[in-house]
Amino acid sequence: MKHHDPYQPATALGIEEWEREELITLALKLMDGTVALDMTRAAADCGSVGCIGGHMALAHGISVRGARRYVQNQAQCDSPLAALFFPDFTVNHRHPGWRAEACGAARAIVNFLTTGAPDWDGVMQAKERARSAGAAVHLSVPA
């Protein structure tokens, strides 16, 4: 078992060790831009709903069909990963979670690994604040 501070151990997160390791690897790849992730579509190129779980499963050697089943089973079994794979399962439903981009997905993964919850609401609110700040700067530039 690899140790990654400040991430919680797999047992504390309620997941398998391979899932934890794949999440850590995926978060790093999303942050450095070596993996593309498009959560705006229900089915991505990896063939899996949500795509975070699809990337994890495919990297672990699971087939495309198996990856889709793996992701769907997380929701059906009310797995701790369900909230990460399906952002719209959040409590207040105030954000369009499927519009998460790679950096937001990486943030949600790190949140999950450190606290046990992806905090999609916080991730998507930060994205909205950044977009609003960019629009305000754009609007204040003289023509």
PDB file of C-alpha atoms in Angstrom:
ATOM      1  CA  MET A   1       0.000   0.000   0.000  1.00  0.00           C
ATOM      2  CA  LYS A   2       1.376   3.395  -1.016  1.00  0.00           C
ATOM      3  CA  HIS A   3       1.118   6.269   1.389  1.00  0.00           C
ATOM      4  CA  HIS A   4      -0.004   9.642   0.074  1.00  0.00           C
ATOM      5  CA  ASP A   5      -0.327  12.509   2.551  1.00  0.00           C
ATOM      6  CA  PRO A   6      -2.764  14.097   3.251  1.00  0.00           C
ATOM      7  CA  TYR A   7      -5.104  11.539   1.690  1.00  0.00           C
ATOM      8  CA  GLN A   8      -7.160   9.247   3.870  1.00  0.00           C
ATOM      9  CA  PRO A   9      -6.595   5.491   3.638  1.00  0.00           C
ATOM     10  CA  ALA A  10      -8.920   3.477   1.416  1.00  0.00           C
ATOM     11  CA  THR A  11     -10.620   1.868   4.416  1.00  0.00           C
ATOM     12  CA  ALA A  12     -11.523   5.273   5.894  1.00  0.00           C
ATOM     13  CA  LEU A  13     -12.932   6.350   2.513  1.00  0.00           C
ATOM     14  CA  GLY A  14     -14.939   3.125   2.186  1.00  0.00           C
ATOM     15  CA  ILE A  15     -13.299   2.167  -1.099  1.00  0.00           C
ATOM     16  CA  GLU A  16     -10.836  -0.413  -2.380  1.00  0.00           C
ATOM     17  CA  GLU A  17      -7.104   0.346  -2.373  1.00  0.00           C
ATOM     18  CA  TRP A  18      -6.946   0.169  -6.190  1.00  0.00           C
ATOM     19  CA  GLU A  19      -9.721   2.781  -6.409  1.00  0.00           C
ATOM     20  CA  ARG A  20      -7.809   5.141  -4.135  1.00  0.00           C
ATOM     21  CA  GLU A  21      -4.603   4.701  -6.129  1.00  0.00           C
ATOM     22  CA  GLU A  22      -6.414   5.263  -9.444  1.00  0.00           C
ATOM     23  CA  LEU A  23      -8.081   8.412  -8.054  1.00  0.00           C
ATOM     24  CA  ILE A  24      -4.712   9.812  -6.968  1.00  0.00           C
ATOM     25  CA  THR A  25      -3.192   9.065 -10.364  1.00  0.00           C
ATOM     26  CA  LEU A  26      -6.189  10.497 -12.233  1.00  0.00           C
ATOM     27  CA  ALA A  27      -6.213  13.705 -10.157  1.00  0.00           C
ATOM     28  CA  LEU A  28      -2.544  14.284 -10.971  1.00  0.00           C
ATOM     29  CA  LYS A  29      -3.129  13.651 -14.682  1.00  0.00           C
ATOM     30  CA  LEU A  30      -6.113  16.007 -14.718  1.00  0.00           C
ATOM     31  CA  MET A  31      -4.092  18.727 -12.980  1.00  0.00           C
ATOM     32  CA  ASP A  32      -1.172  18.516 -15.404  1.00  0.00           C
ATOM     33  CA  GLY A  33      -3.420  18.204 -18.462  1.00  0.00           C
ATOM     34  CA  THR A  34      -2.269  14.771 -19.635  1.00  0.00           C
ATOM     35  CA  VAL A  35      -5.816  13.402 -19.480  1.00  0.00           C
ATOM     36  CA  ALA A  36      -8.884  15.054 -20.956  1.00  0.00           C
ATOM     37  CA  LEU A  37     -12.182  14.757 -19.151  1.00  0.00           C
ATOM     38  CA  ASP A  38     -15.544  15.910 -20.435  1.00  0.00           C
ATOM     39  CA  MET A  39     -18.352  15.586 -17.953  1.00  0.00           C
ATOM     40  CA  THR A  40     -20.712  17.609 -20.151  1.00  0.00           C
ATOM     41  CA  ARG A  41     -21.746  14.438 -21.947  1.00  0.00           C
ATOM     42  CA  ALA A  42     -23.499  11.514 -20.297  1.00  0.00           C
ATOM     43  CA  ALA A  43     -21.321   9.070 -22.231  1.00  0.00           C
ATOM     44  CA  ALA A  44     -17.744  10.094 -22.869  1.00  0.00           C
ATOM     45  CA  ASP A  45     -15.116   8.562 -25.139  1.00  0.00           C
ATOM     46  CA  CYS A  46     -14.228   6.116 -22.396  1.00  0.00           C
ATOM     47  CA  GLY A  47     -17.790   4.805 -22.680  1.00  0.00           C
ATOM     48  CA  SER A  48     -18.666   5.491 -19.092  1.00  0.00           C
ATOM     49  CA  VAL A  49     -21.150   7.829 -17.496  1.00  0.00           C
ATOM     50  CA  GLY A  50     -19.429  10.532 -15.475  1.00  0.00           C
ATOM     51  CA  CYS A  51     -16.019   9.649 -16.864  1.00  0.00           C
ATOM     52  CA  ILE A  52     -14.074   9.898 -13.567  1.00  0.00           C
ATOM     53  CA  GLY A  53     -15.044   6.312 -12.807  1.00  0.00           C
ATOM     54  CA  GLY A  54     -14.593   5.341 -16.434  1.00  0.00           C
ATOM     55  CA  HIS A  55     -11.024   6.613 -16.454  1.00  0.00           C
ATOM     56  CA  MET A  56     -10.328   4.813 -13.186  1.00  0.00           C
ATOM     57  CA  ALA A  57     -11.792   1.521 -14.372  1.00  0.00           C
ATOM     58  CA  LEU A  58     -10.081   1.614 -17.773  1.00  0.00           C
ATOM     59  CA  ALA A  59      -6.719   2.469 -16.182  1.00  0.00           C
ATOM     60  CA  HIS A  60      -7.210  -0.522 -13.882  1.00  0.00           C
ATOM     61  CA  GLY A  61      -7.696  -2.807 -16.906  1.00  0.00           C
ATOM     62  CA  ILE A  62     -11.483  -3.095 -16.865  1.00  0.00           C
ATOM     63  CA  SER A  63     -13.154  -3.235 -20.291  1.00  0.00           C
ATOM     64  CA  VAL A  64     -15.264  -0.351 -21.615  1.00  0.00           C
ATOM     65  CA  ARG A  65     -18.462  -2.293 -20.980  1.00  0.00           C
ATOM     66  CA  GLY A  66     -17.205  -3.239 -17.532  1.00  0.00           C
ATOM     67  CA  ALA A  67     -16.272   0.397 -16.819  1.00  0.00           C
ATOM     68  CA  ARG A  68     -19.795   1.549 -17.575  1.00  0.00           C
ATOM     69  CA  ARG A  69     -21.195  -1.178 -15.332  1.00  0.00           C
ATOM     70  CA  TYR A  70     -18.687  -0.317 -12.595  1.00  0.00           C
ATOM     71  CA  VAL A  71     -19.745   3.357 -12.577  1.00  0.00           C
ATOM     72  CA  GLN A  72     -23.449   2.567 -12.624  1.00  0.00           C
ATOM     73  CA  ASN A  73     -23.052   0.038  -9.814  1.00  0.00           C
ATOM     74  CA  GLN A  74     -21.529   2.739  -7.592  1.00  0.00           C
ATOM     75  CA  ALA A  75     -24.808   4.663  -7.727  1.00  0.00           C
ATOM     76  CA  GLN A  76     -26.995   1.590  -7.373  1.00  0.00           C
ATOM     77  CA  CYS A  77     -25.065   0.377  -4.324  1.00  0.00           C
ATOM     78  CA  ASP A  78     -24.917   3.874  -2.781  1.00  0.00           C
ATOM     79  CA  SER A  79     -21.122   3.629  -2.757  1.00  0.00           C
ATOM     80  CA  PRO A  80     -19.045   6.471  -1.306  1.00  0.00           C
ATOM     81  CA  LEU A  81     -17.830   7.029  -4.894  1.00  0.00           C
ATOM     82  CA  ALA A  82     -21.364   7.697  -6.185  1.00  0.00           C
ATOM     83  CA  ALA A  83     -21.235  11.371  -5.162  1.00  0.00           C
ATOM     84  CA  LEU A  84     -17.920  11.768  -6.988  1.00  0.00           C
ATOM     85  CA  PHE A  85     -19.046   9.987 -10.144  1.00  0.00           C
ATOM     86  CA  PHE A  86     -22.494  11.618 -10.223  1.00  0.00           C
ATOM     87  CA  PRO A  87     -22.168  15.294  -9.209  1.00  0.00           C
ATOM     88  CA  ASP A  88     -25.889  15.917  -9.496  1.00  0.00           C
ATOM     89  CA  PHE A  89     -26.474  13.644  -6.488  1.00  0.00           C
ATOM     90  CA  THR A  90     -25.425  16.564  -4.261  1.00  0.00           C
ATOM     91  CA  VAL A  91     -27.732  17.756  -1.534  1.00  0.00           C
ATOM     92  CA  ASN A  92     -28.753  21.157  -2.857  1.00  0.00           C
ATOM     93  CA  HIS A  93     -28.649  20.519  -6.626  1.00  0.00           C
ATOM     94  CA  ARG A  94     -27.681  24.143  -7.263  1.00  0.00           C
ATOM     95  CA  HIS A  95     -25.104  23.502  -9.944  1.00  0.00           C
ATOM     96  CA  PRO A  96     -24.930  21.827 -13.321  1.00  0.00           C
ATOM     97  CA  GLY A  97     -22.393  19.253 -12.122  1.00  0.00           C
ATOM     98  CA  TRP A  98     -22.027  17.584 -15.461  1.00  0.00           C
ATOM     99  CA  ARG A  99     -20.366  20.744 -16.746  1.00  0.00           C
ATOM    100  CA  ALA A 100     -17.273  20.080 -14.653  1.00  0.00           C
ATOM    101  CA  GLU A 101     -13.981  20.411 -16.469  1.00  0.00           C
ATOM    102  CA  ALA A 102     -10.710  18.620 -15.767  1.00  0.00           C
ATOM    103  CA  CYS A 103      -9.472  21.079 -13.113  1.00  0.00           C
ATOM    104  CA  GLY A 104     -12.816  20.970 -11.284  1.00  0.00           C
ATOM    105  CA  ALA A 105     -12.918  17.191 -11.406  1.00  0.00           C
ATOM    106  CA  ALA A 106      -9.372  17.079 -10.010  1.00  0.00           C
ATOM    107  CA  ARG A 107     -10.443  19.388  -7.174  1.00  0.00           C
ATOM    108  CA  ALA A 108     -13.439  17.173  -6.399  1.00  0.00           C
ATOM    109  CA  ILE A 109     -11.215  14.074  -6.397  1.00  0.00           C
ATOM    110  CA  VAL A 110      -8.742  15.703  -3.985  1.00  0.00           C
ATOM    111  CA  ASN A 111     -11.654  16.802  -1.790  1.00  0.00           C
ATOM    112  CA  PHE A 112     -12.937  13.212  -1.742  1.00  0.00           C
ATOM    113  CA  LEU A 113      -9.492  11.788  -0.946  1.00  0.00           C
ATOM    114  CA  THR A 114      -8.902  14.214   1.921  1.00  0.00           C
ATOM    115  CA  THR A 115     -12.386  14.550   3.442  1.00  0.00           C
ATOM    116  CA  GLY A 116     -14.431  11.656   2.058  1.00  0.00           C
ATOM    117  CA  ALA A 117     -16.752  14.051   0.173  1.00  0.00           C
ATOM    118  CA  PRO A 118     -16.175  15.596  -3.288  1.00  0.00           C
ATOM    119  CA  ASP A 119     -17.872  18.937  -2.433  1.00  0.00           C
ATOM    120  CA  TRP A 120     -19.082  19.458  -5.997  1.00  0.00           C
ATOM    121  CA  ASP A 121     -21.051  22.487  -4.808  1.00  0.00           C
ATOM    122  CA  GLY A 122     -17.888  24.230  -3.642  1.00  0.00           C
ATOM    123  CA  VAL A 123     -16.009  23.218  -6.794  1.00  0.00           C
ATOM    124  CA  MET A 124     -18.736  24.485  -9.114  1.00  0.00           C
ATOM    125  CA  GLN A 125     -19.251  27.694  -7.097  1.00  0.00           C
ATOM    126  CA  ALA A 126     -15.515  28.424  -7.401  1.00  0.00           C
ATOM    127  CA  LYS A 127     -15.787  27.894 -11.159  1.00  0.00           C
ATOM    128  CA  GLU A 128     -18.763  30.260 -11.319  1.00  0.00           C
ATOM    129  CA  ARG A 129     -16.949  32.911  -9.238  1.00  0.00           C
ATOM    130  CA  ALA A 130     -13.891  32.682 -11.505  1.00  0.00           C
ATOM    131  CA  ARG A 131     -16.048  32.967 -14.608  1.00  0.00           C
ATOM    132  CA  SER A 132     -17.907  35.970 -13.151  1.00  0.00           C
ATOM    133  CA  ALA A 133     -14.645  37.669 -12.177  1.00  0.00           C
ATOM    134  CA  GLY A 134     -13.308  37.125 -15.695  1.00  0.00           C
ATOM    135  CA  ALA A 135     -16.469  38.608 -17.197  1.00  0.00           C
ATOM    136  CA  ALA A 136     -16.249  41.625 -14.882  1.00  0.00           C
ATOM    137  CA  VAL A 137     -12.631  42.238 -15.909  1.00  0.00           C
ATOM    138  CA  HIS A 138     -13.567  41.848 -19.570  1.00  0.00           C
ATOM    139  CA  LEU A 139     -16.445  44.292 -19.220  1.00  0.00           C
ATOM    140  CA  SER A 140     -14.293  46.942 -17.498  1.00  0.00           C
ATOM    141  CA  VAL A 141     -11.645  47.037 -20.242  1.00  0.00           C
ATOM    142  CA  PRO A 142     -12.066  50.253 -22.265  1.00  0.00           C
ATOM    143  CA  ALA A 143     -12.761  49.856 -25.972  1.00  0.00           C
TER     144      ALA A 143
END
